[in-house]
Coordinates of C-alpha atoms and ligand atoms in Angstrom, one line a residue:
X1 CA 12.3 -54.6 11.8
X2 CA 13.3 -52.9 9.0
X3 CA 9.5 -51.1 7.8
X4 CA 10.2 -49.9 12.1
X5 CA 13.3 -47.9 11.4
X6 CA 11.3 -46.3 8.6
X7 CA 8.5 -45.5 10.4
X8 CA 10.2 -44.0 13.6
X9 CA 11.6 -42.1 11.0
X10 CA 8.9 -40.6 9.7
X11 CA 7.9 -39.7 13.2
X12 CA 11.0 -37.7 13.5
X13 CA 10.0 -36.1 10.5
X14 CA 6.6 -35.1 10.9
X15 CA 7.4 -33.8 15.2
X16 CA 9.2 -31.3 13.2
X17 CA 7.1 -30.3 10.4
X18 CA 4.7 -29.3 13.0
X19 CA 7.0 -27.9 15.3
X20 CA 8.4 -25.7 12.0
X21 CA 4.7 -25.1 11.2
X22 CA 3.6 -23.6 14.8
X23 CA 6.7 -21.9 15.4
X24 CA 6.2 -19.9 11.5
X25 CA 2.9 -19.1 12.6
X26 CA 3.1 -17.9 15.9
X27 CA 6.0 -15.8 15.5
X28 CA 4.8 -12.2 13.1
X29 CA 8.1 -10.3 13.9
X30 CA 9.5 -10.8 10.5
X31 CA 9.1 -14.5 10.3
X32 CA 12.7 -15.4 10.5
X33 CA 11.7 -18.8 12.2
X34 CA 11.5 -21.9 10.7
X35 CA 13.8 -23.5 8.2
X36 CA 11.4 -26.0 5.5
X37 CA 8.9 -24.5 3.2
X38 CA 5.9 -24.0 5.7
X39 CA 6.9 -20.9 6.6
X40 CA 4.7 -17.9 6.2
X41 CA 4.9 -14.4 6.3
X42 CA 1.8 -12.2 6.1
X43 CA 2.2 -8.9 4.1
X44 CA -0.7 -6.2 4.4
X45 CA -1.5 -4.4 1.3
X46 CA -4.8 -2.7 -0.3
X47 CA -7.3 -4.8 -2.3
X48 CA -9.2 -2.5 -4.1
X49 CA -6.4 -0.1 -5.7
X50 CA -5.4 -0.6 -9.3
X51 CA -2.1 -0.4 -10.6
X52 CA -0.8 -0.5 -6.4
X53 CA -2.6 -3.5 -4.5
X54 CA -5.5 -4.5 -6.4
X55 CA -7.2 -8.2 -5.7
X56 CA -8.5 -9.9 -8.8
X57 CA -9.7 -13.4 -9.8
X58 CA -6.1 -13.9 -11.3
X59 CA -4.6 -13.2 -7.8
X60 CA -2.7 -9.8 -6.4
X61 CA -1.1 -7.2 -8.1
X62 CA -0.2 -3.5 -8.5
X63 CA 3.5 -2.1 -7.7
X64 CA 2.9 -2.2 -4.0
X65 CA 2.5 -6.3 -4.5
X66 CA 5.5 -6.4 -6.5
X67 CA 7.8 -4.7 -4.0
X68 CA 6.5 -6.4 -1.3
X69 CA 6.8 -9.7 -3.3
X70 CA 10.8 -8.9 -4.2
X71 CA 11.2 -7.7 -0.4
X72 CA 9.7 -11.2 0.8
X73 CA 11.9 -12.8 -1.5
X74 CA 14.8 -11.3 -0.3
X75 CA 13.3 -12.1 3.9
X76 CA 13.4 -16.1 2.2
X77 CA 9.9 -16.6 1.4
X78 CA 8.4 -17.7 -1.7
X79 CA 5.6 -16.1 -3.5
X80 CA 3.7 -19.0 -2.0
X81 CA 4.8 -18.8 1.3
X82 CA 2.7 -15.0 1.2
X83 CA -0.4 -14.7 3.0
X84 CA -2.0 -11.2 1.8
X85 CA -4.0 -9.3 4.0
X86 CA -6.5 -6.2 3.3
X87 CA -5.1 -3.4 5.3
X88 CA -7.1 -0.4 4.6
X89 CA -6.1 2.9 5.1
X90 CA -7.3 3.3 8.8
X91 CA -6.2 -0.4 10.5
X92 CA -2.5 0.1 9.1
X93 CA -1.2 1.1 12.5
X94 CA -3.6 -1.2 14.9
X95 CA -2.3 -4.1 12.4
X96 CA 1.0 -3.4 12.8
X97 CA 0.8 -3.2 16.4
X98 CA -0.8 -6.2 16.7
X99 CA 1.3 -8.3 14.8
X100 CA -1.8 -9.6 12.5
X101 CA 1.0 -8.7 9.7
X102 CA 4.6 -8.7 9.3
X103 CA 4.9 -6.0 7.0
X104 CA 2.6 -3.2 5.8
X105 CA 3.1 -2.2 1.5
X106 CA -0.3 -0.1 0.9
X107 CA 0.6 3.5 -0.3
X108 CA 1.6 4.4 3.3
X109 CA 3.0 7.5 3.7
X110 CA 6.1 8.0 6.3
X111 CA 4.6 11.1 8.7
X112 CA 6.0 11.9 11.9
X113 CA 2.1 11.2 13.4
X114 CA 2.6 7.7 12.4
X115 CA 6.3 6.9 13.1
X116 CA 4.8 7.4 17.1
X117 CA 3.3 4.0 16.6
X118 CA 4.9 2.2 14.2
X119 CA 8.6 2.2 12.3
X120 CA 9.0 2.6 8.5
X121 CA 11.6 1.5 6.0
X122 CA 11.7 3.3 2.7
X123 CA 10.7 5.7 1.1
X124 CA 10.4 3.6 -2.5
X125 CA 8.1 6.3 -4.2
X126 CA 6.8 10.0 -4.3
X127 CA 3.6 10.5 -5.1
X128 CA 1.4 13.9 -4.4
X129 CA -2.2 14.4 -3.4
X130 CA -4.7 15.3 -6.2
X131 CA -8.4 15.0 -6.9
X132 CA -10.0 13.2 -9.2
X133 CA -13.3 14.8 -10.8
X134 CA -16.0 14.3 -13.0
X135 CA -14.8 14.8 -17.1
X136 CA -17.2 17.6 -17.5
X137 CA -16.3 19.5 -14.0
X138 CA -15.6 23.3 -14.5
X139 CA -15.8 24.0 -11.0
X140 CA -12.6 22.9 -9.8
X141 CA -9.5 24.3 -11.1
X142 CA -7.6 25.1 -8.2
X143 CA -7.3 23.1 -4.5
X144 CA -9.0 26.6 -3.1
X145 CA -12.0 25.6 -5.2
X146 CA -12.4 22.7 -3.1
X147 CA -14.0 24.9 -0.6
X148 CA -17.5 24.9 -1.6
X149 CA -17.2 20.9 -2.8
X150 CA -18.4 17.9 -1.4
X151 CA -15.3 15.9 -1.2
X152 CA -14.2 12.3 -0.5
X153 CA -12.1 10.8 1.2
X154 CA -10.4 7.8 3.5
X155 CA -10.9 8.0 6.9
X156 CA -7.2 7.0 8.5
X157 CA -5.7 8.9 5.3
X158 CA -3.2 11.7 5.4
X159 CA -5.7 12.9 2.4
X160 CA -8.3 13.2 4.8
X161 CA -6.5 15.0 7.1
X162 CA -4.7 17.4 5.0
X163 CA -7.4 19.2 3.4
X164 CA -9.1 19.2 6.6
X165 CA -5.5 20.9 8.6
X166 CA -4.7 23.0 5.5
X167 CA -6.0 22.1 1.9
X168 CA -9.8 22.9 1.9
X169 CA -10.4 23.4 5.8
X170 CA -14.4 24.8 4.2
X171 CA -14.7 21.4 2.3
X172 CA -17.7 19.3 2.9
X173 CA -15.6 16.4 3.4
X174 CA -17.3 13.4 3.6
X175 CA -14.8 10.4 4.5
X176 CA -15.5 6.8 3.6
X177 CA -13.9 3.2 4.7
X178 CA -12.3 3.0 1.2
X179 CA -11.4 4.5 -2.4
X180 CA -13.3 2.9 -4.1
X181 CA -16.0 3.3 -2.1
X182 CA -15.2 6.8 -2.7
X183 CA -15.5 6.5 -6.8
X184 CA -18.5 4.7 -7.0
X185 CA -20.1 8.4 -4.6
X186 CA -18.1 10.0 -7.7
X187 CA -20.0 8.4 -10.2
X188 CA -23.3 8.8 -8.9
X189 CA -22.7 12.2 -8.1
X190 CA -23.0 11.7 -4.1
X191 CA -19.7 13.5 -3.8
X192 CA -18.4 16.6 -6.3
X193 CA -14.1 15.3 -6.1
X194 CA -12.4 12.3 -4.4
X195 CA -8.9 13.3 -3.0
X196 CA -5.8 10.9 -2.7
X197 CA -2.3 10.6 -3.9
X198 CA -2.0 11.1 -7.7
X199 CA -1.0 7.6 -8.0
X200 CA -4.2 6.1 -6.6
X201 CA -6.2 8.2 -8.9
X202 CA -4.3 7.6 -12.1
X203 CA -5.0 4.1 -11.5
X204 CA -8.8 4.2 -11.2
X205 CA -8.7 7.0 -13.9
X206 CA -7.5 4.4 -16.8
X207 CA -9.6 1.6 -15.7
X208 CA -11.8 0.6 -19.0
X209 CA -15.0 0.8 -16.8
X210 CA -14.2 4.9 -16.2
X211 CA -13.1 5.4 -19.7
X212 CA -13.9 9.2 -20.4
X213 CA -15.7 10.1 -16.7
X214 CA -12.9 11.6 -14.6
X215 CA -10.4 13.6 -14.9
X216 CA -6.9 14.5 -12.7
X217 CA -7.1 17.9 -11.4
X218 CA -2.8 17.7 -11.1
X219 CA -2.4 19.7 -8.6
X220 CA 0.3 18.2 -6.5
X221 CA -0.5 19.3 -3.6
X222 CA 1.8 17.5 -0.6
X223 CA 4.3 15.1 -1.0
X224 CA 3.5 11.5 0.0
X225 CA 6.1 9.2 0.5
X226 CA 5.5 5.5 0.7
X227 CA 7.4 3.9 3.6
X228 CA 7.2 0.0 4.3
X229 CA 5.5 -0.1 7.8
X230 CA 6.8 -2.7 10.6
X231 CA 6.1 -3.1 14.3
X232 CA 8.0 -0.3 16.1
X233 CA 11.3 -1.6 17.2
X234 CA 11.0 -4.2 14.5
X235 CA 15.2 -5.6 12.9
X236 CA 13.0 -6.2 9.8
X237 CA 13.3 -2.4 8.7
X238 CA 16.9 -2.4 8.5
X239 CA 16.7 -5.5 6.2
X240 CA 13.2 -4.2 4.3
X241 CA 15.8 -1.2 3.3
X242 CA 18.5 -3.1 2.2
X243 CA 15.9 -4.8 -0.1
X244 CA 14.6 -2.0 -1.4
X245 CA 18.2 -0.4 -2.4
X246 CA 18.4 -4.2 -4.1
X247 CA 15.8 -3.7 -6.0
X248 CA 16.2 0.0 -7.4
X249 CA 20.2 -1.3 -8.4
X250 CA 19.1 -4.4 -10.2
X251 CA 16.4 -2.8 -12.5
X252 CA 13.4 -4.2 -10.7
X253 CA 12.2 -0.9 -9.5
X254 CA 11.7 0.5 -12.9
X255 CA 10.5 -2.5 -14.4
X256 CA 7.5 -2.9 -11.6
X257 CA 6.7 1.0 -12.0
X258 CA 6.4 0.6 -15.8
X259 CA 4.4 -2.6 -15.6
X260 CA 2.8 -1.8 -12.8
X261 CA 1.7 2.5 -13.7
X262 CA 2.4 2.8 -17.3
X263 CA -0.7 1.7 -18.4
X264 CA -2.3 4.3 -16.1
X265 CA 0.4 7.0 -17.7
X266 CA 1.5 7.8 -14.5
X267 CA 4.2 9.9 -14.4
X268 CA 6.1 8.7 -11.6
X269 CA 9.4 10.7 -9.7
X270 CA 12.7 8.5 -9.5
X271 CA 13.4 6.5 -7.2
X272 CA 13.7 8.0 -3.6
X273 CA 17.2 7.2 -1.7
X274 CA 16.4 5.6 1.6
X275 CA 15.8 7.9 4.1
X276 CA 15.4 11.0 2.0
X277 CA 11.3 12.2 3.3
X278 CA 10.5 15.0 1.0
X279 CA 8.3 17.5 3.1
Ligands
LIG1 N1 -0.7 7.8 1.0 C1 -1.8 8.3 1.8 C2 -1.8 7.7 3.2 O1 -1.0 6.9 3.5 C3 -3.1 8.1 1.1 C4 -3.3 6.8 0.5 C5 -3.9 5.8 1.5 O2 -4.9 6.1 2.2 O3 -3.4 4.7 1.5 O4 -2.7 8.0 4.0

Protein backbone atom coordinates (compact mmCIF):
# COMPACT_ATOMS: atom_id res chain seq x y z
CA UNK A 1 0.00 0.00 0.00
CA UNK A 2 2.57 2.01 1.12
CA UNK A 3 5.31 1.46 -2.12
CA UNK A 4 1.47 2.77 -4.04
CA UNK A 5 1.36 6.15 -2.33
CA UNK A 6 5.02 6.52 -3.49
CA UNK A 7 4.56 5.63 -6.72
CA UNK A 8 1.38 7.75 -7.54
CA UNK A 9 3.58 10.15 -6.25
CA UNK A 10 6.13 10.02 -8.61
CA UNK A 11 3.53 10.21 -11.23
CA UNK A 12 2.52 13.50 -9.97
CA UNK A 13 5.98 14.41 -10.23
CA UNK A 14 7.04 13.43 -13.55
CA UNK A 15 3.14 14.91 -15.31
CA UNK A 16 4.80 18.03 -14.35
CA UNK A 17 8.32 17.73 -15.28
CA UNK A 18 7.01 17.21 -18.72
CA UNK A 19 4.40 19.61 -18.58
CA UNK A 20 7.38 22.29 -17.20
CA UNK A 21 9.55 20.83 -20.02
CA UNK A 22 6.97 21.50 -23.06
CA UNK A 23 5.73 24.59 -21.77
CA UNK A 24 9.90 26.08 -21.49
CA UNK A 25 10.27 24.98 -24.86
CA UNK A 26 7.41 25.97 -26.72
CA UNK A 27 7.23 29.34 -25.35
CA UNK A 28 10.53 31.77 -26.98
CA UNK A 29 9.05 35.12 -25.74
CA UNK A 30 11.49 35.47 -23.04
CA UNK A 31 11.08 32.12 -21.44
CA UNK A 32 9.36 33.30 -18.34
CA UNK A 33 7.43 29.94 -18.14
CA UNK A 34 8.29 27.16 -16.17
CA UNK A 35 9.30 27.11 -12.56
CA UNK A 36 12.17 23.75 -12.03
CA UNK A 37 15.41 23.74 -13.75
CA UNK A 38 14.32 22.47 -17.27
CA UNK A 39 13.83 25.60 -18.40
CA UNK A 40 15.65 27.03 -21.38
CA UNK A 41 16.22 30.09 -23.00
CA UNK A 42 18.01 30.27 -26.39
CA UNK A 43 20.36 33.35 -26.83
CA UNK A 44 21.75 34.03 -30.53
CA UNK A 45 25.21 35.16 -30.66
CA UNK A 46 28.23 34.81 -33.40
CA UNK A 47 30.52 31.79 -33.39
CA UNK A 48 33.31 32.73 -35.30
CA UNK A 49 34.27 36.28 -33.55
CA UNK A 50 37.11 36.45 -31.09
CA UNK A 51 37.07 38.41 -28.15
CA UNK A 52 32.82 38.98 -28.79
CA UNK A 53 31.07 35.44 -29.55
CA UNK A 54 33.59 33.05 -30.49
CA UNK A 55 32.84 29.02 -30.21
CA UNK A 56 35.76 26.92 -29.16
CA UNK A 57 36.33 23.35 -27.90
CA UNK A 58 36.32 24.86 -24.27
CA UNK A 59 32.68 26.21 -24.90
CA UNK A 60 31.47 30.06 -25.71
CA UNK A 61 32.96 33.17 -25.06
CA UNK A 62 33.85 36.73 -26.00
CA UNK A 63 32.09 39.91 -24.27
CA UNK A 64 28.88 39.47 -26.21
CA UNK A 65 28.67 35.78 -24.27
CA UNK A 66 29.33 37.39 -21.10
CA UNK A 67 26.60 40.02 -21.21
CA UNK A 68 24.21 37.81 -22.51
CA UNK A 69 25.28 35.15 -19.80
CA UNK A 70 24.77 37.97 -16.80
CA UNK A 71 21.52 39.15 -18.66
CA UNK A 72 20.19 35.47 -18.60
CA UNK A 73 21.09 35.26 -15.21
CA UNK A 74 19.28 38.06 -14.17
CA UNK A 75 15.82 36.51 -16.70
CA UNK A 76 16.49 33.25 -14.02
CA UNK A 77 18.40 30.92 -16.08
CA UNK A 78 21.51 29.26 -15.37
CA UNK A 79 24.54 29.13 -17.52
CA UNK A 80 23.15 25.66 -18.16
CA UNK A 81 19.88 26.39 -18.81
CA UNK A 82 21.50 28.46 -22.26
CA UNK A 83 21.05 26.98 -25.54
CA UNK A 84 23.47 29.17 -28.00
CA UNK A 85 22.66 29.65 -31.30
CA UNK A 86 24.84 30.96 -34.51
CA UNK A 87 23.08 34.04 -35.57
CA UNK A 88 25.15 35.56 -38.32
CA UNK A 89 24.95 38.87 -39.37
CA UNK A 90 22.17 38.48 -42.11
CA UNK A 91 19.44 35.88 -40.08
CA UNK A 92 19.47 38.34 -36.90
CA UNK A 93 16.13 39.78 -37.88
CA UNK A 94 14.33 36.60 -39.57
CA UNK A 95 15.48 34.83 -36.10
CA UNK A 96 14.09 37.20 -34.16
CA UNK A 97 10.92 37.15 -35.90
CA UNK A 98 10.59 33.79 -35.77
CA UNK A 99 11.12 33.18 -32.31
CA UNK A 100 14.06 30.51 -33.07
CA UNK A 101 15.80 32.75 -30.20
CA UNK A 102 14.80 34.66 -27.27
CA UNK A 103 17.39 37.10 -27.44
CA UNK A 104 19.87 38.32 -30.06
CA UNK A 105 23.82 39.47 -28.32
CA UNK A 106 26.06 39.41 -31.70
CA UNK A 107 27.62 43.00 -32.26
CA UNK A 108 24.14 44.23 -33.45
CA UNK A 109 23.92 47.60 -34.08
CA UNK A 110 20.59 49.59 -33.07
CA UNK A 111 19.59 51.40 -36.74
CA UNK A 112 16.41 52.82 -37.40
CA UNK A 113 16.29 50.12 -40.72
CA UNK A 114 16.26 47.48 -38.14
CA UNK A 115 14.13 48.74 -35.20
CA UNK A 116 11.07 48.32 -38.29
CA UNK A 117 11.40 44.67 -37.56
CA UNK A 118 12.61 43.97 -34.41
CA UNK A 119 12.95 46.00 -30.85
CA UNK A 120 16.43 46.61 -29.15
CA UNK A 121 17.48 47.07 -25.49
CA UNK A 122 20.82 48.72 -24.99
CA UNK A 123 23.13 50.19 -26.26
CA UNK A 124 26.01 48.34 -23.90
CA UNK A 125 29.06 49.44 -26.33
CA UNK A 126 30.34 51.89 -29.05
CA UNK A 127 32.32 50.60 -31.42
CA UNK A 128 33.29 52.27 -35.03
CA UNK A 129 33.76 50.77 -38.43
CA UNK A 130 37.42 50.24 -39.62
CA UNK A 131 39.27 48.04 -42.05
CA UNK A 132 41.61 45.62 -41.41
CA UNK A 133 44.60 45.24 -44.06
CA UNK A 134 47.42 43.44 -44.99
CA UNK A 135 50.81 44.54 -42.56
CA UNK A 136 52.68 45.61 -45.56
CA UNK A 137 49.55 47.69 -47.26
CA UNK A 138 50.60 51.24 -48.38
CA UNK A 139 47.63 51.71 -50.39
CA UNK A 140 45.12 52.47 -47.85
CA UNK A 141 45.53 55.35 -45.70
CA UNK A 142 42.36 56.99 -45.77
CA UNK A 143 38.47 55.42 -46.13
CA UNK A 144 38.55 57.43 -49.79
CA UNK A 145 41.37 55.04 -50.67
CA UNK A 146 38.96 52.34 -50.50
CA UNK A 147 37.76 53.26 -53.76
CA UNK A 148 39.90 51.41 -56.07
CA UNK A 149 39.97 48.22 -53.33
CA UNK A 150 38.53 45.08 -53.42
CA UNK A 151 36.84 44.99 -50.15
CA UNK A 152 35.03 42.51 -47.79
CA UNK A 153 32.42 42.41 -46.19
CA UNK A 154 29.08 40.72 -44.37
CA UNK A 155 26.18 40.61 -46.29
CA UNK A 156 23.23 41.62 -43.64
CA UNK A 157 25.99 44.14 -42.07
CA UNK A 158 25.57 47.80 -41.57
CA UNK A 159 29.43 47.56 -42.80
CA UNK A 160 28.27 46.36 -45.97
CA UNK A 161 25.90 48.78 -46.42
CA UNK A 162 27.66 51.82 -45.43
CA UNK A 163 30.52 51.91 -47.67
CA UNK A 164 28.23 50.95 -50.27
CA UNK A 165 25.47 54.33 -49.16
CA UNK A 166 28.45 56.57 -48.33
CA UNK A 167 31.97 55.16 -47.31
CA UNK A 168 33.48 53.83 -50.71
CA UNK A 169 30.32 53.88 -53.04
CA UNK A 170 33.49 52.93 -56.13
CA UNK A 171 34.64 49.93 -53.86
CA UNK A 172 34.72 46.51 -55.36
CA UNK A 173 32.85 45.16 -52.51
CA UNK A 174 32.63 41.75 -52.48
CA UNK A 175 30.33 40.48 -49.43
CA UNK A 176 30.58 37.15 -47.81
CA UNK A 177 28.22 34.93 -45.37
CA UNK A 178 30.79 35.70 -42.56
CA UNK A 179 34.03 37.45 -41.08
CA UNK A 180 35.97 35.12 -41.04
CA UNK A 181 35.24 34.02 -44.10
CA UNK A 182 36.25 37.33 -44.97
CA UNK A 183 39.97 37.05 -43.32
CA UNK A 184 40.88 33.92 -44.70
CA UNK A 185 40.00 36.14 -48.71
CA UNK A 186 42.43 38.59 -46.67
CA UNK A 187 45.09 36.28 -46.29
CA UNK A 188 45.22 34.81 -49.52
CA UNK A 189 45.01 38.05 -51.07
CA UNK A 190 41.35 37.40 -52.79
CA UNK A 191 40.20 40.64 -51.22
CA UNK A 192 42.70 44.03 -50.71
CA UNK A 193 40.77 45.21 -46.90
CA UNK A 194 37.96 43.56 -44.86
CA UNK A 195 35.61 46.29 -43.19
CA UNK A 196 33.69 45.85 -39.82
CA UNK A 197 33.42 47.55 -36.47
CA UNK A 198 36.87 48.14 -34.95
CA UNK A 199 36.07 45.71 -32.27
CA UNK A 200 35.64 42.74 -34.57
CA UNK A 201 38.87 43.45 -36.19
CA UNK A 202 40.93 44.02 -33.12
CA UNK A 203 39.91 40.67 -32.23
CA UNK A 204 41.02 38.77 -35.23
CA UNK A 205 44.09 41.16 -35.42
CA UNK A 206 45.73 39.66 -31.99
CA UNK A 207 44.91 36.11 -32.67
CA UNK A 208 48.46 34.23 -32.45
CA UNK A 209 47.63 32.63 -35.92
CA UNK A 210 47.68 36.43 -37.62
CA UNK A 211 50.55 37.52 -35.53
CA UNK A 212 52.27 40.30 -37.76
CA UNK A 213 49.82 40.14 -41.05
CA UNK A 214 47.22 42.85 -40.53
CA UNK A 215 46.98 45.83 -39.52
CA UNK A 216 43.92 48.45 -38.24
CA UNK A 217 43.53 51.18 -40.53
CA UNK A 218 41.72 53.35 -37.32
CA UNK A 219 39.66 55.22 -39.05
CA UNK A 220 36.48 55.37 -37.12
CA UNK A 221 34.34 55.85 -39.51
CA UNK A 222 30.48 55.44 -38.11
CA UNK A 223 29.33 54.79 -34.83
CA UNK A 224 28.00 51.31 -34.10
CA UNK A 225 26.13 50.73 -31.20
CA UNK A 226 25.36 47.32 -29.92
CA UNK A 227 21.74 46.91 -28.95
CA UNK A 228 20.33 43.52 -27.47
CA UNK A 229 17.69 42.40 -30.21
CA UNK A 230 14.18 40.95 -29.08
CA UNK A 231 10.98 40.12 -30.95
CA UNK A 232 9.23 43.49 -31.60
CA UNK A 233 6.74 44.18 -29.00
CA UNK A 234 8.76 41.81 -26.78
CA UNK A 235 8.46 42.94 -22.25
CA UNK A 236 11.89 41.31 -22.33
CA UNK A 237 13.54 44.65 -23.47
CA UNK A 238 12.50 46.57 -20.64
CA UNK A 239 13.92 43.84 -18.36
CA UNK A 240 17.24 43.16 -20.78
CA UNK A 241 17.81 47.09 -19.94
CA UNK A 242 17.45 46.93 -16.41
CA UNK A 243 20.07 44.14 -16.64
CA UNK A 244 22.38 45.81 -18.46
CA UNK A 245 22.31 49.17 -16.05
CA UNK A 246 22.97 46.03 -13.33
CA UNK A 247 25.74 45.09 -14.74
CA UNK A 248 27.60 48.47 -15.64
CA UNK A 249 26.83 49.54 -11.63
CA UNK A 250 28.25 46.36 -10.15
CA UNK A 251 31.65 46.24 -12.03
CA UNK A 252 30.72 43.45 -14.38
CA UNK A 253 30.74 45.59 -17.38
CA UNK A 254 34.40 46.57 -16.99
CA UNK A 255 35.52 43.40 -15.81
CA UNK A 256 33.96 41.41 -19.14
CA UNK A 257 35.46 44.34 -21.50
CA UNK A 258 38.97 43.88 -19.91
CA UNK A 259 38.82 40.04 -19.97
CA UNK A 260 37.07 39.87 -22.77
CA UNK A 261 39.12 42.88 -25.34
CA UNK A 262 42.25 43.61 -23.39
CA UNK A 263 44.12 41.00 -24.81
CA UNK A 264 43.12 42.40 -28.29
CA UNK A 265 44.21 46.08 -26.79
CA UNK A 266 41.04 47.36 -27.76
CA UNK A 267 40.43 50.54 -26.80
CA UNK A 268 36.94 50.52 -25.91
CA UNK A 269 34.44 53.89 -25.13
CA UNK A 270 32.62 53.80 -21.59
CA UNK A 271 29.86 52.50 -21.09
CA UNK A 272 26.84 53.84 -23.05
CA UNK A 273 23.62 55.04 -20.87
CA UNK A 274 20.66 53.14 -22.05
CA UNK A 275 19.07 54.80 -24.70
CA UNK A 276 21.72 57.16 -25.62
CA UNK A 277 22.27 56.03 -29.88
CA UNK A 278 25.28 57.96 -30.95
CA UNK A 279 24.69 58.92 -34.71
N1 LIG B 1 27.79 45.93 -35.96
C1 LIG B 1 27.58 45.76 -37.35
C2 LIG B 1 26.21 45.18 -37.64
O1 LIG B 1 25.42 44.96 -36.77
C3 LIG B 1 28.65 44.93 -37.99
C4 LIG B 1 28.98 43.66 -37.26
C5 LIG B 1 28.10 42.50 -37.59
O2 LIG B 1 27.85 42.25 -38.79
O3 LIG B 1 27.69 41.82 -36.67
O4 LIG B 1 25.87 44.98 -38.78
Amino acid sequence: MKLRKVTAASAVVLALAVSATACGSDKKDGGSSGSGGDKKIAIGIKFDQPGLGQKTPQGYSGFDVDVAKYVAKKLGYNEDQIEWKESKSADRETMLQRGDVDFIAATYSITPEREKKVDFAGPYLLAHQDVLIRADESGIKSPADLNSKKLCSVTGSTSAQNVKDKLAPKANLQQYPTYSACLTGLQNKAIDALTTDDSILAGYASQAQFKGKFKLGGFKMTNENYGIGVKKGSDLKAKINKALEDMVADGSWDKAVKANLGPANYQNEPAPKIGDIKS
